[in-house]
Amino acid sequence: MKLKNFVAVVLLVAAGSVLYSFVSPMGGEGFEIYIDNKLVLQQFNLEMKQVKNIELNATHSNSELKVKYYHCGMAGKSRTLELKNADQKKVKHWQFANAEGKNFAIAVPVKEIVSSNDKKSTTLYLYYASRETPQGRMLAGITVADKNA
């Protein structure tokens, strides 16, 4: 009888451990970047320490770049996006209204990003800031392949 109880407990613990390994942790911080609703970059938690590049070109001239930034599962307040050049000088600034609930998406026209790129910079850097992240966070480098897009 004791052996059956012991085996049952061990099996329950093992099953619980296996099932728990498939559960994503609640909260955390992360972002997704879309071009015309196509996911082009996604990073969460520790992955965010590595900055990756996104390339824009003439085919994106009428597109929309959308950012979804997650603060512990909630949308931020007083959200802004900024483009900076390699010298960390602000090139473009966008401010967004507060969203209710879990409406994470903020969007800007790609043509505004492309037109912000001067010939001196090969890469612009996209930053996100909000009340929850007032110091801001670099999300990605943006390379514009064709200025005439």
Short mmCIF file of N, CA and C in Angstrom, two decimals:
data_model
loop_
_atom_site.label_atom_id
_atom_site.label_comp_id
_atom_site.label_asym_id
_atom_site.label_seq_id
_atom_site.Cartn_x
_atom_site.Cartn_y
_atom_site.Cartn_z
N MET A 1 0.83 -1.20 0.00
CA MET A 1 0.00 0.00 0.00
C MET A 1 0.87 1.26 0.00
N LYS A 2 1.91 1.25 0.87
CA LYS A 2 2.80 2.41 0.92
C LYS A 2 3.52 2.61 -0.41
N LEU A 3 3.89 1.51 -1.04
CA LEU A 3 4.58 1.60 -2.33
C LEU A 3 3.66 2.20 -3.40
N LYS A 4 2.38 1.82 -3.40
CA LYS A 4 1.42 2.39 -4.37
C LYS A 4 1.26 3.89 -4.15
N ASN A 5 1.15 4.33 -2.90
CA ASN A 5 1.02 5.76 -2.60
C ASN A 5 2.27 6.52 -3.03
N PHE A 6 3.44 5.93 -2.75
CA PHE A 6 4.69 6.57 -3.12
C PHE A 6 4.79 6.72 -4.64
N VAL A 7 4.46 5.67 -5.36
CA VAL A 7 4.51 5.71 -6.83
C VAL A 7 3.52 6.74 -7.37
N ALA A 8 2.33 6.80 -6.76
CA ALA A 8 1.33 7.78 -7.20
C ALA A 8 1.82 9.21 -7.00
N VAL A 9 2.43 9.47 -5.85
CA VAL A 9 2.96 10.81 -5.57
C VAL A 9 4.08 11.16 -6.55
N VAL A 10 4.98 10.24 -6.79
CA VAL A 10 6.09 10.48 -7.72
C VAL A 10 5.55 10.75 -9.13
N LEU A 11 4.56 9.99 -9.56
CA LEU A 11 3.98 10.21 -10.89
C LEU A 11 3.28 11.57 -10.98
N LEU A 12 2.57 11.97 -9.92
CA LEU A 12 1.92 13.29 -9.92
C LEU A 12 2.94 14.41 -9.99
N VAL A 13 4.01 14.30 -9.22
CA VAL A 13 5.06 15.33 -9.25
C VAL A 13 5.71 15.38 -10.63
N ALA A 14 6.00 14.23 -11.20
CA ALA A 14 6.61 14.19 -12.53
C ALA A 14 5.68 14.78 -13.58
N ALA A 15 4.41 14.40 -13.53
CA ALA A 15 3.45 14.94 -14.50
C ALA A 15 3.29 16.45 -14.34
N GLY A 16 3.24 16.92 -13.11
CA GLY A 16 3.14 18.36 -12.86
C GLY A 16 4.35 19.10 -13.38
N SER A 17 5.54 18.54 -13.18
CA SER A 17 6.76 19.18 -13.67
C SER A 17 6.78 19.26 -15.19
N VAL A 18 6.37 18.18 -15.83
CA VAL A 18 6.34 18.17 -17.30
C VAL A 18 5.34 19.19 -17.82
N LEU A 19 4.16 19.23 -17.26
CA LEU A 19 3.14 20.19 -17.71
C LEU A 19 3.56 21.62 -17.42
N TYR A 20 4.18 21.87 -16.29
CA TYR A 20 4.59 23.23 -15.93
C TYR A 20 5.67 23.75 -16.89
N SER A 21 6.45 22.88 -17.47
CA SER A 21 7.52 23.32 -18.37
C SER A 21 6.96 23.95 -19.65
N PHE A 22 5.68 23.71 -19.96
CA PHE A 22 5.07 24.28 -21.16
C PHE A 22 4.31 25.56 -20.88
N VAL A 23 4.30 26.02 -19.65
CA VAL A 23 3.57 27.22 -19.28
C VAL A 23 4.53 28.39 -19.33
N SER A 24 4.14 29.45 -20.05
CA SER A 24 4.99 30.63 -20.11
C SER A 24 4.81 31.44 -18.83
N PRO A 25 5.88 32.06 -18.34
CA PRO A 25 5.76 32.83 -17.11
C PRO A 25 4.90 34.07 -17.32
N MET A 26 4.12 34.43 -16.34
CA MET A 26 3.29 35.63 -16.42
C MET A 26 4.20 36.85 -16.31
N GLY A 27 3.79 37.90 -16.97
CA GLY A 27 4.53 39.14 -16.87
C GLY A 27 5.74 39.15 -17.76
N GLY A 28 6.72 39.89 -17.34
CA GLY A 28 7.91 40.03 -18.14
C GLY A 28 7.75 41.20 -19.10
N GLU A 29 8.79 41.42 -19.85
CA GLU A 29 8.84 42.56 -20.75
C GLU A 29 9.23 42.04 -22.12
N GLY A 30 8.67 42.64 -23.15
CA GLY A 30 9.03 42.23 -24.49
C GLY A 30 8.35 43.08 -25.54
N PHE A 31 8.71 42.84 -26.79
CA PHE A 31 8.11 43.60 -27.88
C PHE A 31 8.07 42.77 -29.14
N GLU A 32 7.19 43.20 -30.03
CA GLU A 32 7.08 42.63 -31.37
C GLU A 32 7.02 43.80 -32.34
N ILE A 33 7.67 43.66 -33.48
CA ILE A 33 7.62 44.67 -34.54
C ILE A 33 7.06 44.00 -35.79
N TYR A 34 6.06 44.66 -36.37
CA TYR A 34 5.38 44.16 -37.56
C TYR A 34 5.53 45.18 -38.68
N ILE A 35 5.60 44.68 -39.90
CA ILE A 35 5.45 45.53 -41.08
C ILE A 35 4.23 44.98 -41.81
N ASP A 36 3.19 45.81 -41.90
CA ASP A 36 1.92 45.39 -42.50
C ASP A 36 1.42 44.07 -41.91
N ASN A 37 1.37 44.01 -40.61
CA ASN A 37 0.87 42.85 -39.86
C ASN A 37 1.69 41.58 -40.05
N LYS A 38 2.90 41.69 -40.61
CA LYS A 38 3.81 40.55 -40.71
C LYS A 38 4.89 40.73 -39.65
N LEU A 39 5.00 39.76 -38.76
CA LEU A 39 5.99 39.83 -37.69
C LEU A 39 7.39 39.77 -38.26
N VAL A 40 8.21 40.81 -37.97
CA VAL A 40 9.59 40.84 -38.46
C VAL A 40 10.61 40.74 -37.33
N LEU A 41 10.19 41.03 -36.10
CA LEU A 41 11.11 40.93 -34.97
C LEU A 41 10.31 40.73 -33.69
N GLN A 42 10.76 39.81 -32.87
CA GLN A 42 10.11 39.54 -31.59
C GLN A 42 11.20 39.23 -30.57
N GLN A 43 11.18 39.94 -29.44
CA GLN A 43 12.16 39.69 -28.39
C GLN A 43 11.50 39.87 -27.03
N PHE A 44 11.85 38.99 -26.10
CA PHE A 44 11.32 39.05 -24.75
C PHE A 44 12.44 38.87 -23.74
N ASN A 45 12.28 39.55 -22.61
CA ASN A 45 13.15 39.42 -21.45
C ASN A 45 14.62 39.51 -21.82
N LEU A 46 15.42 38.49 -21.58
CA LEU A 46 16.86 38.57 -21.80
C LEU A 46 17.24 38.74 -23.26
N GLU A 47 16.40 38.30 -24.17
CA GLU A 47 16.68 38.48 -25.61
C GLU A 47 16.80 39.96 -25.97
N MET A 48 16.16 40.82 -25.18
CA MET A 48 16.11 42.25 -25.51
C MET A 48 17.46 42.93 -25.35
N LYS A 49 18.42 42.27 -24.75
CA LYS A 49 19.75 42.87 -24.60
C LYS A 49 20.51 42.91 -25.92
N GLN A 50 20.10 42.07 -26.86
CA GLN A 50 20.74 42.03 -28.17
C GLN A 50 19.87 42.80 -29.17
N VAL A 51 20.43 43.85 -29.77
CA VAL A 51 19.68 44.67 -30.72
C VAL A 51 19.85 44.09 -32.12
N LYS A 52 18.73 43.88 -32.79
CA LYS A 52 18.75 43.34 -34.15
C LYS A 52 18.31 44.42 -35.13
N ASN A 53 18.63 44.22 -36.40
CA ASN A 53 18.28 45.18 -37.44
C ASN A 53 17.10 44.72 -38.28
N ILE A 54 16.36 45.71 -38.75
CA ILE A 54 15.26 45.51 -39.69
C ILE A 54 15.62 46.28 -40.94
N GLU A 55 15.41 45.70 -42.10
CA GLU A 55 15.69 46.41 -43.35
C GLU A 55 14.38 46.84 -44.00
N LEU A 56 14.34 48.11 -44.38
CA LEU A 56 13.21 48.65 -45.14
C LEU A 56 13.70 48.98 -46.54
N ASN A 57 12.81 48.85 -47.53
CA ASN A 57 13.19 49.17 -48.90
C ASN A 57 11.99 49.75 -49.64
N ALA A 58 12.13 49.92 -50.95
CA ALA A 58 11.09 50.57 -51.75
C ALA A 58 9.74 49.85 -51.69
N THR A 59 9.75 48.56 -51.47
CA THR A 59 8.48 47.83 -51.41
C THR A 59 7.66 48.18 -50.16
N HIS A 60 8.28 48.82 -49.19
CA HIS A 60 7.59 49.17 -47.95
C HIS A 60 7.08 50.61 -47.92
N SER A 61 7.16 51.33 -49.04
CA SER A 61 6.84 52.77 -49.02
C SER A 61 5.42 53.08 -48.56
N ASN A 62 4.47 52.20 -48.80
CA ASN A 62 3.10 52.43 -48.35
C ASN A 62 2.73 51.56 -47.15
N SER A 63 3.73 51.05 -46.48
CA SER A 63 3.50 50.13 -45.37
C SER A 63 3.40 50.86 -44.04
N GLU A 64 3.04 50.08 -43.04
CA GLU A 64 2.93 50.59 -41.67
C GLU A 64 3.81 49.73 -40.77
N LEU A 65 4.62 50.38 -39.95
CA LEU A 65 5.42 49.68 -38.96
C LEU A 65 4.67 49.74 -37.64
N LYS A 66 4.42 48.59 -37.06
CA LYS A 66 3.63 48.51 -35.83
C LYS A 66 4.50 47.91 -34.73
N VAL A 67 4.46 48.52 -33.55
CA VAL A 67 5.19 48.02 -32.39
C VAL A 67 4.19 47.62 -31.32
N LYS A 68 4.38 46.44 -30.78
CA LYS A 68 3.62 45.99 -29.61
C LYS A 68 4.63 45.77 -28.49
N TYR A 69 4.54 46.59 -27.46
CA TYR A 69 5.47 46.49 -26.33
C TYR A 69 4.69 46.03 -25.11
N TYR A 70 5.20 45.03 -24.44
CA TYR A 70 4.49 44.42 -23.32
C TYR A 70 5.19 44.74 -22.00
N HIS A 71 4.44 45.32 -21.07
CA HIS A 71 4.91 45.57 -19.70
C HIS A 71 4.14 44.63 -18.78
N CYS A 72 4.73 43.53 -18.43
CA CYS A 72 4.07 42.57 -17.52
C CYS A 72 2.65 42.25 -17.98
N GLY A 73 2.48 42.09 -19.27
CA GLY A 73 1.18 41.72 -19.81
C GLY A 73 0.21 42.86 -20.02
N MET A 74 0.64 44.09 -19.83
CA MET A 74 -0.23 45.25 -19.99
C MET A 74 0.40 46.24 -20.97
N ALA A 75 -0.44 47.06 -21.59
CA ALA A 75 0.05 48.13 -22.46
C ALA A 75 0.55 49.28 -21.60
N GLY A 76 1.60 49.95 -22.05
CA GLY A 76 2.15 51.08 -21.31
C GLY A 76 1.30 52.33 -21.46
N LYS A 77 1.60 53.32 -20.64
CA LYS A 77 0.93 54.63 -20.69
C LYS A 77 1.94 55.67 -21.16
N SER A 78 1.45 56.73 -21.77
CA SER A 78 2.30 57.82 -22.27
C SER A 78 3.41 57.27 -23.18
N ARG A 79 3.02 56.48 -24.15
CA ARG A 79 3.99 55.80 -25.01
C ARG A 79 4.53 56.71 -26.10
N THR A 80 5.81 56.54 -26.40
CA THR A 80 6.46 57.28 -27.48
C THR A 80 7.38 56.33 -28.25
N LEU A 81 7.58 56.65 -29.52
CA LEU A 81 8.61 56.03 -30.33
C LEU A 81 9.51 57.14 -30.82
N GLU A 82 10.80 56.86 -30.90
CA GLU A 82 11.76 57.83 -31.43
C GLU A 82 12.72 57.13 -32.36
N LEU A 83 13.14 57.87 -33.37
CA LEU A 83 14.24 57.44 -34.23
C LEU A 83 15.45 58.28 -33.87
N LYS A 84 16.58 57.62 -33.71
CA LYS A 84 17.83 58.33 -33.45
C LYS A 84 18.87 57.87 -34.46
N ASN A 85 19.80 58.78 -34.76
CA ASN A 85 20.87 58.41 -35.68
C ASN A 85 22.02 57.78 -34.90
N ALA A 86 23.11 57.48 -35.59
CA ALA A 86 24.25 56.82 -34.95
C ALA A 86 24.88 57.67 -33.85
N ASP A 87 24.69 59.00 -33.92
CA ASP A 87 25.21 59.91 -32.89
C ASP A 87 24.23 60.09 -31.74
N GLN A 88 23.16 59.30 -31.74
CA GLN A 88 22.12 59.35 -30.71
C GLN A 88 21.33 60.66 -30.71
N LYS A 89 21.33 61.35 -31.84
CA LYS A 89 20.52 62.56 -31.98
C LYS A 89 19.13 62.17 -32.45
N LYS A 90 18.12 62.78 -31.84
CA LYS A 90 16.74 62.48 -32.19
C LYS A 90 16.45 62.97 -33.60
N VAL A 91 15.94 62.08 -34.44
CA VAL A 91 15.61 62.39 -35.82
C VAL A 91 14.10 62.56 -35.99
N LYS A 92 13.33 61.74 -35.28
CA LYS A 92 11.87 61.76 -35.38
C LYS A 92 11.28 61.30 -34.06
N HIS A 93 10.12 61.88 -33.71
CA HIS A 93 9.45 61.56 -32.43
C HIS A 93 7.96 61.38 -32.69
N TRP A 94 7.39 60.31 -32.15
CA TRP A 94 5.95 60.07 -32.23
C TRP A 94 5.42 59.86 -30.82
N GLN A 95 4.28 60.44 -30.53
CA GLN A 95 3.63 60.26 -29.23
C GLN A 95 2.25 59.63 -29.46
N PHE A 96 1.85 58.73 -28.57
CA PHE A 96 0.62 57.96 -28.77
C PHE A 96 -0.32 58.11 -27.58
N ALA A 97 -1.61 58.09 -27.89
CA ALA A 97 -2.63 58.16 -26.84
C ALA A 97 -2.61 56.88 -26.01
N ASN A 98 -3.03 57.00 -24.77
CA ASN A 98 -3.11 55.84 -23.90
C ASN A 98 -4.18 54.88 -24.41
N ALA A 99 -3.89 53.61 -24.33
CA ALA A 99 -4.82 52.57 -24.78
C ALA A 99 -5.43 51.89 -23.56
N GLU A 100 -6.63 51.43 -23.73
CA GLU A 100 -7.32 50.71 -22.65
C GLU A 100 -7.02 49.22 -22.76
N GLY A 101 -6.91 48.58 -21.61
CA GLY A 101 -6.76 47.13 -21.57
C GLY A 101 -5.48 46.65 -22.19
N LYS A 102 -5.62 45.75 -23.13
CA LYS A 102 -4.44 45.10 -23.72
C LYS A 102 -4.24 45.48 -25.18
N ASN A 103 -4.55 46.73 -25.53
CA ASN A 103 -4.29 47.21 -26.89
C ASN A 103 -2.85 47.69 -26.93
N PHE A 104 -1.95 46.78 -27.30
CA PHE A 104 -0.53 47.05 -27.24
C PHE A 104 0.00 47.82 -28.45
N ALA A 105 -0.69 47.79 -29.58
CA ALA A 105 -0.13 48.24 -30.84
C ALA A 105 -0.06 49.76 -30.96
N ILE A 106 1.10 50.23 -31.41
CA ILE A 106 1.28 51.62 -31.84
C ILE A 106 1.93 51.55 -33.22
N ALA A 107 1.53 52.44 -34.12
CA ALA A 107 1.96 52.30 -35.51
C ALA A 107 2.39 53.64 -36.10
N VAL A 108 3.36 53.55 -37.02
CA VAL A 108 3.82 54.72 -37.76
C VAL A 108 3.98 54.33 -39.24
N PRO A 109 3.75 55.28 -40.15
CA PRO A 109 3.95 54.98 -41.57
C PRO A 109 5.44 54.79 -41.87
N VAL A 110 5.76 53.77 -42.63
CA VAL A 110 7.16 53.50 -42.99
C VAL A 110 7.75 54.68 -43.76
N LYS A 111 6.93 55.36 -44.58
CA LYS A 111 7.48 56.48 -45.36
C LYS A 111 8.01 57.59 -44.45
N GLU A 112 7.47 57.74 -43.24
CA GLU A 112 8.01 58.73 -42.30
C GLU A 112 9.38 58.30 -41.79
N ILE A 113 9.58 57.02 -41.63
CA ILE A 113 10.89 56.51 -41.21
C ILE A 113 11.90 56.70 -42.33
N VAL A 114 11.50 56.32 -43.54
CA VAL A 114 12.39 56.42 -44.70
C VAL A 114 12.77 57.88 -44.96
N SER A 115 11.81 58.79 -44.86
CA SER A 115 12.10 60.20 -45.13
C SER A 115 12.96 60.82 -44.02
N SER A 116 13.01 60.21 -42.86
CA SER A 116 13.84 60.71 -41.76
C SER A 116 15.30 60.34 -41.93
N ASN A 117 15.58 59.41 -42.81
CA ASN A 117 16.95 58.93 -42.98
C ASN A 117 17.72 59.87 -43.89
N ASP A 118 18.73 60.54 -43.31
CA ASP A 118 19.60 61.37 -44.15
C ASP A 118 20.70 60.48 -44.73
N LYS A 119 21.36 60.98 -45.73
CA LYS A 119 22.37 60.16 -46.41
C LYS A 119 23.58 59.87 -45.52
N LYS A 120 23.75 60.62 -44.42
CA LYS A 120 24.89 60.39 -43.53
C LYS A 120 24.73 59.11 -42.72
N SER A 121 23.50 58.75 -42.41
CA SER A 121 23.25 57.58 -41.56
C SER A 121 22.86 56.38 -42.41
N THR A 122 23.53 55.28 -42.18
CA THR A 122 23.11 54.05 -42.85
C THR A 122 22.07 53.32 -42.01
N THR A 123 22.10 53.53 -40.71
CA THR A 123 21.15 52.88 -39.81
C THR A 123 20.56 53.89 -38.85
N LEU A 124 19.26 53.82 -38.68
CA LEU A 124 18.57 54.59 -37.64
C LEU A 124 18.20 53.61 -36.54
N TYR A 125 17.98 54.13 -35.34
CA TYR A 125 17.67 53.27 -34.20
C TYR A 125 16.30 53.64 -33.64
N LEU A 126 15.46 52.63 -33.47
CA LEU A 126 14.10 52.81 -32.99
C LEU A 126 14.07 52.60 -31.48
N TYR A 127 13.57 53.62 -30.77
CA TYR A 127 13.47 53.58 -29.31
C TYR A 127 12.02 53.66 -28.88
N TYR A 128 11.71 52.97 -27.79
CA TYR A 128 10.39 53.00 -27.18
C TYR A 128 10.55 53.55 -25.76
N ALA A 129 9.61 54.39 -25.35
CA ALA A 129 9.58 54.87 -23.96
C ALA A 129 8.12 54.98 -23.53
N SER A 130 7.90 54.90 -22.23
CA SER A 130 6.56 55.02 -21.66
C SER A 130 6.71 55.41 -20.19
N ARG A 131 5.59 55.58 -19.53
CA ARG A 131 5.63 55.87 -18.10
C ARG A 131 6.32 54.72 -17.36
N GLU A 132 6.10 53.49 -17.82
CA GLU A 132 6.69 52.32 -17.18
C GLU A 132 8.17 52.14 -17.51
N THR A 133 8.61 52.70 -18.63
CA THR A 133 10.01 52.62 -19.06
C THR A 133 10.47 54.02 -19.46
N PRO A 134 10.57 54.95 -18.50
CA PRO A 134 10.85 56.34 -18.85
C PRO A 134 12.24 56.56 -19.46
N GLN A 135 13.20 55.71 -19.13
CA GLN A 135 14.55 55.87 -19.69
C GLN A 135 14.60 55.45 -21.15
N GLY A 136 13.58 54.74 -21.61
CA GLY A 136 13.53 54.31 -23.00
C GLY A 136 14.32 53.04 -23.23
N ARG A 137 14.01 52.38 -24.32
CA ARG A 137 14.71 51.14 -24.67
C ARG A 137 14.89 51.08 -26.18
N MET A 138 16.12 50.78 -26.60
CA MET A 138 16.37 50.61 -28.03
C MET A 138 15.77 49.28 -28.45
N LEU A 139 14.90 49.33 -29.45
CA LEU A 139 14.24 48.11 -29.93
C LEU A 139 14.99 47.47 -31.09
N ALA A 140 15.39 48.30 -32.05
CA ALA A 140 15.99 47.74 -33.27
C ALA A 140 16.73 48.82 -34.04
N GLY A 141 17.67 48.37 -34.84
CA GLY A 141 18.27 49.22 -35.84
C GLY A 141 17.43 49.11 -37.10
N ILE A 142 17.28 50.21 -37.82
CA ILE A 142 16.51 50.20 -39.06
C ILE A 142 17.42 50.66 -40.19
N THR A 143 17.63 49.78 -41.14
CA THR A 143 18.45 50.07 -42.30
C THR A 143 17.51 50.36 -43.47
N VAL A 144 17.72 51.51 -44.11
CA VAL A 144 16.91 51.87 -45.26
C VAL A 144 17.72 51.56 -46.51
N ALA A 145 17.26 50.56 -47.26
CA ALA A 145 18.00 50.09 -48.43
C ALA A 145 17.91 51.04 -49.61
N ASP A 146 16.78 51.75 -49.75
CA ASP A 146 16.59 52.63 -50.90
C ASP A 146 15.94 53.91 -50.42
N LYS A 147 16.68 55.01 -50.41
CA LYS A 147 16.17 56.30 -49.92
C LYS A 147 14.97 56.78 -50.74
N ASN A 148 14.86 56.38 -51.99
CA ASN A 148 13.79 56.85 -52.86
C ASN A 148 12.51 56.03 -52.73
N ALA A 149 12.35 55.30 -51.64
CA ALA A 149 11.16 54.46 -51.46
C ALA A 149 9.93 55.29 -51.30
#
